[in-house]
Short mmCIF file of C-alpha atoms in Angstrom, two decimals:
data_model
loop_
_atom_site.label_atom_id
_atom_site.label_comp_id
_atom_site.label_asym_id
_atom_site.label_seq_id
_atom_site.Cartn_x
_atom_site.Cartn_y
_atom_site.Cartn_z
CA MET T 1 91.45 -16.29 87.42
CA LEU T 2 88.37 -16.97 86.07
CA THR T 3 87.19 -15.78 82.81
CA GLY T 4 84.13 -13.95 82.24
CA LYS T 5 82.39 -16.40 80.11
CA LEU T 6 83.03 -18.71 83.08
CA ARG T 7 82.08 -16.73 85.80
CA ASN T 8 78.42 -16.47 83.71
CA GLN T 9 78.18 -19.98 83.92
CA VAL T 10 78.56 -20.39 87.41
CA ASP T 11 75.98 -17.69 87.79
CA LYS T 12 73.45 -19.22 85.69
CA ILE T 13 74.21 -23.01 87.46
CA TRP T 14 73.48 -20.99 90.88
CA GLU T 15 70.65 -19.34 89.43
CA ALA T 16 68.90 -22.38 88.48
CA PHE T 17 69.53 -24.17 91.85
CA TRP T 18 68.17 -21.25 93.58
CA THR T 19 64.97 -21.01 91.32
CA GLY T 20 64.74 -24.81 91.75
CA GLY T 21 63.87 -24.42 95.42
CA ILE T 22 67.52 -24.34 96.93
CA SER T 23 68.31 -20.79 98.52
CA ASN T 24 70.68 -22.06 101.47
CA PRO T 25 74.20 -20.97 99.63
CA ILE T 26 75.71 -23.73 101.56
CA SER T 27 73.33 -26.09 100.04
CA VAL T 28 73.95 -24.59 96.70
CA ILE T 29 77.68 -25.16 96.99
CA GLU T 30 77.09 -29.02 98.45
CA GLN T 31 74.52 -30.19 95.82
CA PHE T 32 77.25 -27.98 92.86
CA THR T 33 79.82 -30.09 94.60
CA TYR T 34 78.32 -33.42 94.20
CA LEU T 35 77.50 -32.98 90.20
CA LEU T 36 81.26 -31.66 90.12
CA PHE T 37 82.56 -34.50 91.71
CA ILE T 38 80.55 -37.00 89.68
CA ARG T 39 81.77 -35.85 86.20
CA ARG T 40 85.26 -35.40 87.68
CA LEU T 41 85.17 -39.39 88.47
CA ASP T 42 84.00 -40.13 85.05
CA ASP T 43 86.58 -37.92 83.62
CA ILE T 44 89.29 -39.56 85.74
CA HIS T 45 88.18 -43.25 84.70
CA THR T 46 88.21 -42.31 80.93
CA GLN T 47 92.26 -40.84 81.77
CA ARG T 48 92.97 -44.41 83.24
CA GLU T 49 91.31 -45.99 80.66
CA GLN T 50 93.03 -44.06 77.71
CA VAL T 51 96.40 -44.70 79.32
CA ALA T 52 95.96 -48.53 79.75
CA ASN T 53 95.04 -48.82 76.14
CA ALA T 54 98.00 -46.70 75.52
CA ILE T 55 100.49 -48.91 76.74
CA GLY T 56 98.44 -51.90 76.28
CA VAL T 57 97.73 -53.25 79.85
CA PRO T 58 95.01 -53.95 81.78
CA LEU T 59 92.78 -50.74 83.74
CA ASN T 60 94.25 -50.51 87.10
CA ASN T 61 92.58 -48.62 89.78
CA PRO T 62 88.98 -47.82 87.87
CA VAL T 63 86.99 -45.72 89.30
CA PHE T 64 83.82 -47.51 87.87
CA ALA T 65 83.77 -51.61 88.31
CA PRO T 66 82.11 -53.78 85.60
CA GLY T 67 78.27 -53.24 85.48
CA GLN T 68 78.44 -50.01 87.12
CA GLU T 69 79.06 -48.25 83.40
CA ALA T 70 75.55 -46.52 84.03
CA LEU T 71 76.49 -44.57 86.48
CA ARG T 72 78.74 -42.72 84.64
CA TRP T 73 78.43 -38.80 83.76
CA HIS T 74 78.12 -39.23 79.79
CA LYS T 75 76.34 -42.31 80.20
CA PHE T 76 73.52 -39.86 82.20
CA LYS T 77 74.00 -36.74 81.26
CA ASN T 78 71.47 -37.10 77.91
CA ILE T 79 68.86 -39.61 78.69
CA ASP T 80 65.27 -39.06 79.45
CA PRO T 81 65.15 -36.05 82.44
CA GLN T 82 63.09 -38.09 84.64
CA GLN T 83 65.62 -41.56 83.83
CA MET T 84 68.13 -39.09 84.81
CA TYR T 85 66.91 -37.81 88.01
CA GLU T 86 65.92 -41.69 89.22
CA ARG T 87 69.49 -42.95 88.01
CA VAL T 88 71.11 -39.71 89.77
CA ARG T 89 69.17 -40.06 93.13
CA ASP T 90 68.76 -44.10 93.78
CA GLN T 91 72.15 -45.56 92.09
CA VAL T 92 74.77 -42.47 91.47
CA PHE T 93 74.59 -40.43 94.66
CA PRO T 94 74.63 -43.51 96.61
CA PHE T 95 77.86 -44.49 94.64
CA ILE T 96 80.05 -41.97 95.83
CA LYS T 97 79.14 -41.72 99.10
CA ASN T 98 80.40 -45.67 99.58
CA LEU T 99 83.04 -44.72 97.37
CA HIS T 100 85.51 -45.28 99.82
CA ASP T 101 85.86 -47.57 102.90
CA ALA T 102 83.58 -47.11 105.72
CA ASP T 103 86.39 -46.21 108.20
CA SER T 104 87.90 -43.43 105.56
CA THR T 105 87.29 -40.20 106.65
CA PHE T 106 85.99 -39.34 103.24
CA ALA T 107 82.97 -41.83 104.25
CA GLN T 108 82.58 -40.67 107.82
CA HIS T 109 81.42 -36.97 106.04
CA MET T 110 79.53 -38.80 102.97
CA LYS T 111 77.51 -40.66 105.30
CA ASP T 112 75.27 -37.42 105.94
CA ALA T 113 75.15 -35.91 102.48
CA ILE T 114 72.18 -35.74 100.84
CA PHE T 115 70.96 -35.42 97.48
CA MET T 116 68.57 -32.06 97.83
CA VAL T 117 68.02 -31.39 94.12
CA PRO T 118 64.07 -31.34 94.14
CA LYS T 119 63.02 -32.29 90.67
CA ALA T 120 64.29 -34.13 87.35
CA SER T 121 63.82 -30.47 85.37
CA VAL T 122 66.36 -28.70 87.95
CA LEU T 123 68.77 -31.57 87.51
CA ASP T 124 68.49 -31.80 83.88
CA LEU T 125 69.25 -27.92 83.35
CA VAL T 126 72.14 -28.04 85.85
CA VAL T 127 73.75 -31.28 84.70
CA GLN T 128 73.71 -29.59 80.99
CA LEU T 129 75.05 -26.17 82.48
CA ILE T 130 77.91 -28.07 84.09
CA ASP T 131 78.82 -30.48 81.26
CA GLN T 132 79.64 -26.87 79.24
CA LEU T 133 82.07 -25.90 81.78
CA ASP T 134 85.81 -26.11 80.74
CA LEU T 135 87.40 -27.80 83.62
CA ARG T 136 90.60 -29.10 82.21
CA ASP T 137 93.23 -26.76 83.72
CA ARG T 138 93.49 -27.57 87.46
CA ASP T 139 93.38 -24.10 88.28
CA THR T 140 90.18 -23.22 87.12
CA SER T 141 88.16 -25.82 89.53
CA GLY T 142 90.33 -24.15 92.64
CA ASP T 143 89.19 -20.53 91.23
CA LEU T 144 85.79 -21.97 90.46
CA TYR T 145 85.40 -22.96 94.29
CA GLU T 146 86.70 -19.75 95.24
CA TYR T 147 84.23 -17.71 93.29
CA MET T 148 81.24 -19.74 94.75
CA LEU T 149 82.67 -19.62 98.34
CA SER T 150 82.34 -15.61 97.49
CA LYS T 151 78.82 -15.77 97.15
CA LEU T 152 78.25 -17.14 100.54
CA SER T 153 76.21 -14.73 102.72
CA SER T 154 77.80 -15.71 105.65
CA ALA T 155 81.42 -15.38 104.20
CA GLY T 156 81.42 -11.80 106.22
CA THR T 157 80.90 -13.30 109.54
CA ASN T 158 83.21 -16.53 108.82
CA GLY T 159 85.94 -14.98 106.95
CA GLN T 160 87.80 -18.36 107.87
CA PHE T 161 85.67 -20.00 105.00
CA ARG T 162 87.48 -17.47 102.11
CA THR T 163 91.05 -16.75 102.01
CA PRO T 164 92.45 -15.01 98.82
CA ARG T 165 94.00 -17.81 96.94
CA HIS T 166 97.27 -15.79 95.94
CA ILE T 167 97.63 -15.17 99.54
CA ILE T 168 97.09 -18.51 100.29
CA ARG T 169 100.04 -19.50 97.61
CA LEU T 170 102.05 -16.95 98.93
CA MET T 171 102.26 -19.09 102.44
CA VAL T 172 102.44 -22.00 100.53
CA ALA T 173 105.74 -20.71 98.42
CA MET T 174 107.40 -19.10 101.33
CA THR T 175 106.99 -22.32 103.41
CA ALA T 176 108.14 -24.86 100.60
CA PRO T 177 106.59 -27.79 101.16
CA VAL T 178 108.73 -30.79 101.11
CA LEU T 179 108.02 -34.54 99.00
CA ASP T 180 111.21 -36.44 99.35
CA GLY T 181 111.23 -39.66 101.27
CA ASP T 182 112.08 -38.93 105.02
CA LYS T 183 112.05 -35.30 104.56
CA SER T 184 108.81 -35.35 103.61
CA ASP T 185 106.52 -32.64 105.66
CA THR T 186 103.30 -33.92 107.39
CA LEU T 187 100.83 -30.90 106.92
CA CYS T 188 97.79 -29.74 108.62
CA ASP T 189 95.68 -26.98 109.06
CA PRO T 190 93.99 -26.75 112.18
CA ALA T 191 90.58 -24.44 110.80
CA ALA T 192 90.64 -25.87 107.25
CA GLY T 193 87.32 -24.78 105.95
CA THR T 194 87.00 -26.13 102.47
CA CYS T 195 90.86 -27.19 103.05
CA GLY T 196 91.94 -24.10 100.63
CA PHE T 197 95.69 -24.27 102.25
CA LEU T 198 95.92 -28.34 101.66
CA MET T 199 94.99 -28.18 98.10
CA ALA T 200 97.33 -25.27 97.47
CA ALA T 201 99.84 -27.28 99.19
CA GLU T 202 99.01 -30.25 97.21
CA GLU T 203 99.37 -27.98 94.06
CA TYR T 204 102.84 -26.74 94.76
CA VAL T 205 104.17 -30.30 95.71
CA ARG T 206 103.13 -31.58 92.57
CA ALA T 207 104.64 -28.43 90.66
CA CYS T 208 108.12 -28.86 92.39
CA TYR T 209 108.44 -32.97 92.48
CA GLY T 210 106.13 -34.20 89.88
CA ASP T 211 103.79 -36.69 90.11
CA PRO T 212 104.01 -38.91 93.07
CA VAL T 213 103.24 -42.35 91.99
CA LEU T 214 106.85 -42.04 90.14
CA ARG T 215 108.41 -42.95 93.57
CA HIS T 216 106.40 -45.36 95.76
CA ASP T 217 107.62 -43.94 99.21
CA ASN T 218 106.46 -40.67 97.80
CA ASP T 219 103.09 -42.00 96.77
CA SER T 220 102.23 -43.53 99.98
CA HIS T 221 102.92 -40.49 102.19
CA PHE T 222 101.08 -38.05 99.53
CA HIS T 223 98.17 -39.89 99.65
CA ASN T 224 97.51 -41.01 103.18
CA ARG T 225 100.22 -38.87 105.69
CA MET T 226 100.82 -35.87 104.39
CA PHE T 227 97.53 -33.47 104.42
CA THR T 228 95.42 -33.21 107.58
CA GLY T 229 92.71 -30.66 108.23
CA PHE T 230 90.34 -30.35 111.15
CA ASP T 231 87.00 -28.30 111.41
CA PHE T 232 83.69 -28.12 113.43
CA ASP T 233 81.62 -27.11 110.23
CA GLN T 234 80.69 -30.54 108.67
CA HIS T 235 79.45 -28.81 105.09
CA MET T 236 82.79 -27.35 104.91
CA LEU T 237 84.71 -30.34 105.74
CA ARG T 238 82.31 -32.56 103.01
CA ILE T 239 83.29 -30.15 100.32
CA GLY T 240 86.73 -29.77 101.30
CA ALA T 241 87.36 -33.93 101.10
CA MET T 242 85.60 -33.98 97.75
CA ASN T 243 87.94 -31.36 96.27
CA LEU T 244 91.21 -32.88 97.94
CA LEU T 245 89.68 -36.12 96.26
CA LEU T 246 89.19 -34.19 92.85
CA HIS T 247 92.96 -32.29 93.16
CA GLY T 248 94.23 -36.75 93.58
CA VAL T 249 94.91 -36.99 97.50
CA ASN T 250 93.06 -40.35 97.35
CA ASN T 251 93.34 -40.87 101.54
CA PRO T 252 93.68 -37.37 103.15
CA THR T 253 92.55 -36.77 107.17
CA VAL T 254 89.75 -34.40 107.13
CA ALA T 255 88.16 -34.84 109.78
CA TYR T 256 85.43 -32.87 112.35
CA ARG T 257 87.43 -31.59 115.44
CA ASP T 258 87.26 -28.51 117.84
CA SER T 259 90.58 -27.91 117.91
CA LEU T 260 90.90 -25.44 120.47
CA SER T 261 88.60 -27.69 122.81
CA ASP T 262 89.98 -30.36 125.61
CA HIS T 263 90.23 -33.50 124.60
CA GLY T 264 92.37 -35.35 127.37
CA GLU T 265 94.78 -37.67 126.05
CA GLY T 266 93.24 -37.13 122.81
CA ASN T 267 95.09 -33.74 122.49
CA ILE T 268 97.28 -33.61 119.52
CA ARG T 269 101.13 -32.45 120.25
CA GLU T 270 104.03 -32.34 118.09
CA ALA T 271 102.39 -34.14 115.15
CA TYR T 272 103.25 -32.12 112.21
CA SER T 273 106.40 -30.25 110.26
CA LEU T 274 104.28 -27.74 108.81
CA ILE T 275 100.97 -26.04 109.51
CA LEU T 276 99.28 -23.32 107.39
CA ALA T 277 96.22 -21.46 108.80
CA ASN T 278 94.16 -18.69 108.54
CA PRO T 279 92.26 -19.18 111.80
CA PRO T 280 88.95 -17.56 112.93
CA PHE T 281 89.39 -14.19 114.82
CA LYS T 282 86.38 -12.78 115.07
CA GLY T 283 85.63 -13.88 118.91
CA SER T 284 86.39 -15.19 122.25
CA VAL T 285 86.29 -18.57 123.60
CA ALA T 286 85.00 -19.62 127.17
CA TYR T 287 87.43 -20.94 129.77
CA ASP T 288 85.06 -23.77 130.39
CA GLU T 289 85.48 -24.82 126.51
CA LEU T 290 89.26 -24.79 126.24
CA SER T 291 92.01 -27.24 126.44
CA PRO T 292 93.73 -25.90 129.70
CA ASP T 293 97.06 -26.06 128.48
CA LEU T 294 96.39 -23.77 126.08
CA LEU T 295 95.34 -20.73 128.70
CA SER T 296 98.75 -21.74 129.93
CA ALA T 297 100.54 -21.14 127.07
CA LEU T 298 99.10 -17.60 127.18
CA GLY T 299 99.73 -16.94 130.56
CA LYS T 300 96.43 -17.74 132.09
CA SER T 301 95.27 -20.41 134.70
CA PRO T 302 91.84 -21.92 133.89
CA LYS T 303 88.88 -20.94 135.80
CA LYS T 304 85.03 -22.16 135.86
CA ALA T 305 82.27 -20.45 134.88
CA GLN T 306 80.55 -18.76 138.16
CA THR T 307 76.84 -18.95 138.25
CA ARG T 308 75.25 -15.55 139.26
CA LYS T 309 71.60 -15.06 139.62
CA LYS T 310 69.54 -13.01 136.97
CA THR T 311 66.50 -11.46 137.16
CA THR T 312 63.99 -12.00 134.24
CA GLU T 313 61.66 -9.60 132.43
CA HIS T 314 58.75 -11.16 134.47
CA GLY T 315 60.42 -10.57 137.64
CA GLU T 316 61.70 -14.41 138.05
CA GLU T 317 65.25 -15.32 138.98
CA ALA T 318 67.19 -17.76 136.85
CA ALA T 319 71.02 -18.82 136.80
CA GLU T 320 73.01 -17.29 134.18
CA LYS T 321 76.57 -18.85 134.09
CA LYS T 322 79.58 -16.13 133.25
CA GLY T 323 82.85 -16.93 132.52
CA PRO T 324 86.11 -15.56 131.59
CA SER T 325 86.96 -15.88 127.55
CA GLU T 326 90.14 -15.73 125.82
CA LYS T 327 90.49 -14.41 122.08
CA SER T 328 90.46 -17.10 119.43
CA GLU T 329 93.26 -15.86 117.40
CA LEU T 330 95.28 -15.80 120.35
CA LEU T 331 94.76 -19.49 121.36
CA PHE T 332 95.19 -21.03 117.91
CA LEU T 333 98.78 -19.55 117.73
CA ALA T 334 99.08 -21.39 120.95
CA LEU T 335 97.65 -24.75 119.77
CA ILE T 336 99.76 -24.27 116.63
CA LEU T 337 102.92 -24.52 118.68
CA ARG T 338 101.42 -27.56 120.62
CA LEU T 339 100.59 -29.64 117.17
CA LEU T 340 104.03 -28.88 115.61
CA LYS T 341 106.65 -31.02 115.76
CA THR T 342 110.51 -29.62 117.36
CA GLY T 343 112.10 -28.02 114.20
CA GLY T 344 108.37 -27.58 112.35
CA ARG T 345 107.36 -24.29 110.82
CA ALA T 346 104.36 -22.79 110.71
CA ALA T 347 102.52 -19.57 108.21
CA VAL T 348 99.96 -18.19 110.13
CA ILE T 349 97.47 -15.05 109.02
CA VAL T 350 96.76 -12.82 112.21
CA PRO T 351 94.39 -9.59 112.99
CA ASP T 352 96.64 -6.90 113.40
CA GLY T 353 95.88 -6.74 116.84
CA VAL T 354 97.95 -9.67 117.84
CA LEU T 355 101.13 -7.87 116.82
CA PHE T 356 100.71 -4.97 119.71
CA GLY T 357 97.68 -5.86 121.91
CA SER T 358 98.44 -4.67 125.27
CA THR T 359 96.55 -7.35 127.15
CA LYS T 360 98.88 -10.18 129.08
CA SER T 361 97.84 -12.84 126.81
CA HIS T 362 98.81 -10.78 123.83
CA GLN T 363 102.22 -10.37 125.67
CA ALA T 364 102.71 -13.79 126.39
CA ILE T 365 102.36 -15.29 123.15
CA ARG T 366 104.49 -12.78 121.14
CA GLN T 367 106.92 -12.97 123.98
CA THR T 368 106.46 -17.07 123.65
CA LEU T 369 107.25 -17.09 119.75
CA VAL T 370 110.12 -14.79 120.17
CA ASP T 371 112.27 -16.38 123.23
CA LYS T 372 111.39 -19.73 123.11
CA HIS T 373 110.97 -20.17 119.56
CA LYS T 374 112.15 -19.01 116.27
CA LEU T 375 109.98 -15.97 114.96
CA ASP T 376 111.48 -15.77 111.24
CA ALA T 377 109.06 -13.02 109.60
CA VAL T 378 106.17 -10.69 110.01
CA ILE T 379 104.37 -9.79 106.70
CA SER T 380 101.87 -6.77 106.94
CA MET T 381 99.03 -6.92 104.56
CA PRO T 382 96.77 -3.95 103.26
CA SER T 383 93.46 -3.94 104.89
CA GLY T 384 91.75 -4.32 101.49
CA VAL T 385 92.98 -7.89 101.07
CA PHE T 386 89.73 -9.24 102.49
CA LYS T 387 87.28 -7.22 101.11
CA PRO T 388 84.63 -6.78 100.49
CA TYR T 389 84.05 -9.38 103.48
CA ALA T 390 86.04 -7.35 106.05
CA GLY T 391 88.42 -4.48 106.25
CA VAL T 392 90.30 -5.57 109.15
CA SER T 393 94.21 -5.40 109.07
CA THR T 394 96.02 -8.53 108.99
CA ALA T 395 99.45 -9.90 108.86
CA ILE T 396 101.23 -13.39 108.29
CA LEU T 397 103.55 -14.90 111.04
CA LEU T 398 105.92 -17.21 110.18
CA PHE T 399 107.95 -19.38 113.01
CA THR T 400 109.67 -22.06 113.75
CA LYS T 401 109.18 -24.28 116.65
CA THR T 402 112.72 -24.95 118.65
CA GLY T 403 111.68 -24.69 122.24
CA ASN T 404 115.07 -22.98 123.37
CA GLY T 405 114.92 -19.78 121.28
CA GLY T 406 116.61 -19.22 118.22
CA THR T 407 115.43 -15.51 117.46
CA ASP T 408 118.03 -13.52 116.37
CA ASP T 409 116.58 -11.18 113.54
CA VAL T 410 112.91 -10.90 112.37
CA TRP T 411 112.14 -10.47 108.57
CA PHE T 412 109.75 -7.33 108.37
CA TYR T 413 107.89 -6.72 104.81
CA ASP T 414 105.37 -4.01 104.03
CA MET T 415 102.90 -5.38 101.57
CA ARG T 416 101.30 -2.56 99.80
CA ALA T 417 99.63 -4.32 96.89
CA ASP T 418 98.57 -7.93 96.14
CA GLY T 419 97.87 -7.65 92.50
CA TRP T 420 94.06 -6.50 93.16
CA SER T 421 92.57 -3.16 93.59
CA LEU T 422 91.84 -2.77 97.83
CA ASP T 423 88.53 -1.81 97.30
CA ASP T 424 85.08 -3.62 97.75
CA LYS T 425 85.16 -4.38 94.11
CA ARG T 426 88.76 -6.22 94.04
CA ASN T 427 89.16 -5.59 90.41
CA ALA T 428 92.33 -7.50 89.09
CA LEU T 429 95.05 -4.74 88.51
CA LEU T 430 97.33 -7.47 86.44
CA SER T 431 96.87 -8.32 82.43
CA GLU T 432 96.47 -12.56 82.25
CA ALA T 433 100.00 -12.97 80.90
CA GLN T 434 101.28 -11.39 84.46
CA GLN T 435 98.91 -13.21 86.48
CA GLU T 436 100.47 -16.15 84.69
CA ALA T 437 103.56 -15.29 85.31
CA LEU T 438 102.79 -14.75 89.15
CA ASN T 439 101.33 -18.21 89.10
CA ARG T 440 104.29 -19.55 87.90
CA ARG T 441 106.33 -17.72 90.79
CA LEU T 442 103.87 -18.85 93.50
CA LEU T 443 104.13 -22.31 92.08
CA GLY T 444 108.03 -22.25 92.71
CA GLU T 445 108.98 -21.73 89.08
CA ALA T 446 111.92 -19.18 88.65
CA GLY T 447 111.14 -16.64 86.22
CA GLU T 448 111.31 -13.42 84.44
CA PRO T 449 112.18 -10.07 86.99
CA PHE T 450 107.96 -9.30 87.38
CA GLU T 451 107.56 -5.71 86.15
CA ALA T 452 104.48 -5.25 87.90
CA HIS T 453 105.91 -4.20 91.54
CA GLU T 454 103.57 -1.30 91.74
CA GLN T 455 100.30 -3.64 91.40
CA CYS T 456 101.78 -6.36 93.18
CA ASN T 457 104.40 -7.04 95.59
CA LEU T 458 103.94 -11.33 95.80
CA PRO T 459 106.98 -11.62 93.61
CA ASP T 460 109.24 -9.42 95.43
CA ILE T 461 108.41 -11.08 98.92
CA LEU T 462 109.12 -14.58 97.62
CA ASP T 463 112.61 -13.07 96.23
CA ARG T 464 113.62 -10.87 99.24
CA TRP T 465 112.55 -14.00 101.99
CA PHE T 466 114.84 -16.13 99.86
CA ALA T 467 117.70 -13.66 100.21
CA ARG T 468 117.24 -12.75 103.66
CA GLU T 469 121.02 -12.54 104.70
CA GLY T 470 120.97 -9.67 102.03
CA GLU T 471 118.58 -7.66 103.94
CA LYS T 472 120.67 -6.57 106.71
CA GLY T 473 121.81 -3.80 104.36
CA ARG T 474 118.44 -2.46 104.26
CA VAL T 475 117.41 0.81 105.63
CA ARG T 476 114.25 1.27 107.40
CA SER T 477 112.68 3.68 105.15
CA GLU T 478 112.62 0.30 102.53
CA GLN T 479 109.60 -1.88 102.08
CA SER T 480 111.45 -4.86 104.25
CA PHE T 481 114.09 -4.63 106.65
CA LEU T 482 115.53 -6.57 109.30
CA VAL T 483 114.95 -5.89 113.33
CA PRO T 484 117.39 -7.42 115.75
CA LYS T 485 115.96 -9.20 118.95
CA GLU T 486 117.27 -7.07 121.54
CA GLU T 487 115.27 -4.25 119.74
CA ILE T 488 111.82 -6.05 119.93
CA VAL T 489 112.24 -7.38 123.39
CA GLY T 490 113.14 -3.49 124.12
CA ASN T 491 110.01 -2.52 122.84
CA GLY T 492 107.97 -4.60 124.42
CA TYR T 493 107.84 -7.66 122.21
CA ASP T 494 105.81 -4.80 119.99
CA LEU T 495 105.63 -6.24 116.12
CA ALA T 496 103.72 -3.54 114.42
CA ILE T 497 105.44 -2.77 111.56
CA ASN T 498 104.93 0.85 112.40
CA ARG T 499 107.17 0.73 115.40
CA TYR T 500 110.43 -0.07 113.53
CA LYS T 501 109.60 1.60 109.75
CA GLN T 502 111.44 4.94 109.26
CA VAL T 503 109.15 7.67 107.94
CA VAL T 504 111.19 9.86 105.45
CA TYR T 505 109.55 13.11 105.34
CA GLU T 506 109.76 15.29 102.62
CA GLU T 507 111.19 18.76 102.78
CA VAL T 508 108.61 21.13 101.11
CA GLN T 509 109.14 24.39 100.00
CA TYR T 510 106.41 27.19 100.39
CA ASP T 511 106.24 30.70 99.48
CA ALA T 512 106.93 33.82 101.64
CA PRO T 513 103.73 35.18 103.31
CA GLN T 514 103.98 38.01 101.38
CA VAL T 515 103.86 36.22 98.35
CA ILE T 516 100.60 34.08 99.68
CA LEU T 517 98.92 37.18 100.93
CA ALA T 518 99.55 38.83 97.84
CA ARG T 519 97.52 35.96 95.75
CA ILE T 520 94.53 36.40 98.44
CA LYS T 521 94.21 39.74 97.53
CA ALA T 522 94.14 39.28 93.72
CA LEU T 523 91.70 36.62 94.36
CA GLN T 524 89.67 38.82 96.66
CA GLN T 525 89.63 41.76 94.00
CA ALA T 526 88.71 39.22 90.93
CA MET T 527 85.78 38.63 93.04
CA GLU T 528 84.64 41.85 93.56
CA GLN T 529 84.94 42.79 89.92
CA GLY T 530 82.87 39.50 89.36
CA ILE T 531 80.22 40.70 91.72
CA GLU T 532 80.01 43.80 90.03
CA ALA T 533 79.57 42.71 86.81
CA LEU T 534 76.88 40.22 87.50
CA GLU T 535 74.85 43.06 89.51
CA GLY T 536 74.83 45.19 86.40
CA MET T 537 73.36 42.77 84.51
CA LEU T 538 70.31 42.60 86.78
#
């Protein structure tokens, strides 16, 4: 949670870029990220130097080689602005572009990166402002990114760019990523954006298992195989790759890929043990662009677009392709089932329409989750969670890929509060101490009972989730309960919580009609007397 001071500092930096001639919000975030990255590299190198000096050994794995001292943040931040500008443009920026081997995913993303700061005075101002940021707390970097992303005017259209960080952390905590030798998870987000889910998973793993470098087998898996993200927005991927590097993941797989498209033999199958995602759900995708197996999973047969004649405004005839399409949120669920290994698990945000939609595709994917795999939970979230960008009601689906069923009881939870107001302002409802306690719980730490349930249900969700066997005794009028598979099948695989929730109506006692009429007469008399008194004053 960013302090007011830090927000003001970020706002000043944003304004410096904007008044300096960089008006595109994504470009601002990119340039901001490059400079944060440069500063962080210097901090990492300094930390390694301090450790080496403290234990009396040579510096291992330095960021800056001998002869590159001039490229470090603290070496150029106070020099003449024009000299600084030329050094950053001509030496430091090329250095970060070539920081990794040419074959690494980071290098692939950075090869098209452009240094866009237009003049020395703008760079000098921004460097001085960034240098004042207090980024010692790892959480601050994530909050800072979330705040910057909230400034994107495109966030309302591309809601996948920004999932509230506490919701991401909740999903990570519920799936509890593992880093333990051969039992270690391989994580993927097929709609990664800026890699928020992967970074939250990295934080959780470090909090629960400590520094992975302490065990060699864990260290190699953590840095090279544990984290994978796909997206088709190069700008977001570049930011995500840098962000993961800043969080200490040396070689994550962050790749440019349209996850829903048909890649033929390159289609990925059964590759990951855990998938965390908030896929885009604001449109439909034409059949021509899709992998056929995804359509088959939704009970559809691939069809080609039909060419038909269309008359233009000038009276000319032109060919127009018109073909069937399918909703992206359903396609991503089918994709996630394909990507998961048998026994793999997933936590996915979906719009409420997925839970009760009546189309053949909606029913097919729900039936697949319930009958062919193991649907574990449906967490209904309030519509204000994604405000001010969208007011759509959403839910979190948690399921395990089995291929042969396994659904017995599905756990439903009615989330009513997430710690922030549910209006466009999204003001924090928790004190700083309560926020810190919440963050500790979401990082897997045990703690005292959370005393702000009315303001935030997230700790209660975790407590009940990890004690689901005890939920069988709960009645349907409570905030969570279990529903047997047979009942869900009998309701046409409807997964809307209101289908199963028992509403308790409170009996209200009304006065007798004669008493109510007497009150009305008394009010009428008082009105007449008031009117007469008013007339007497005129």
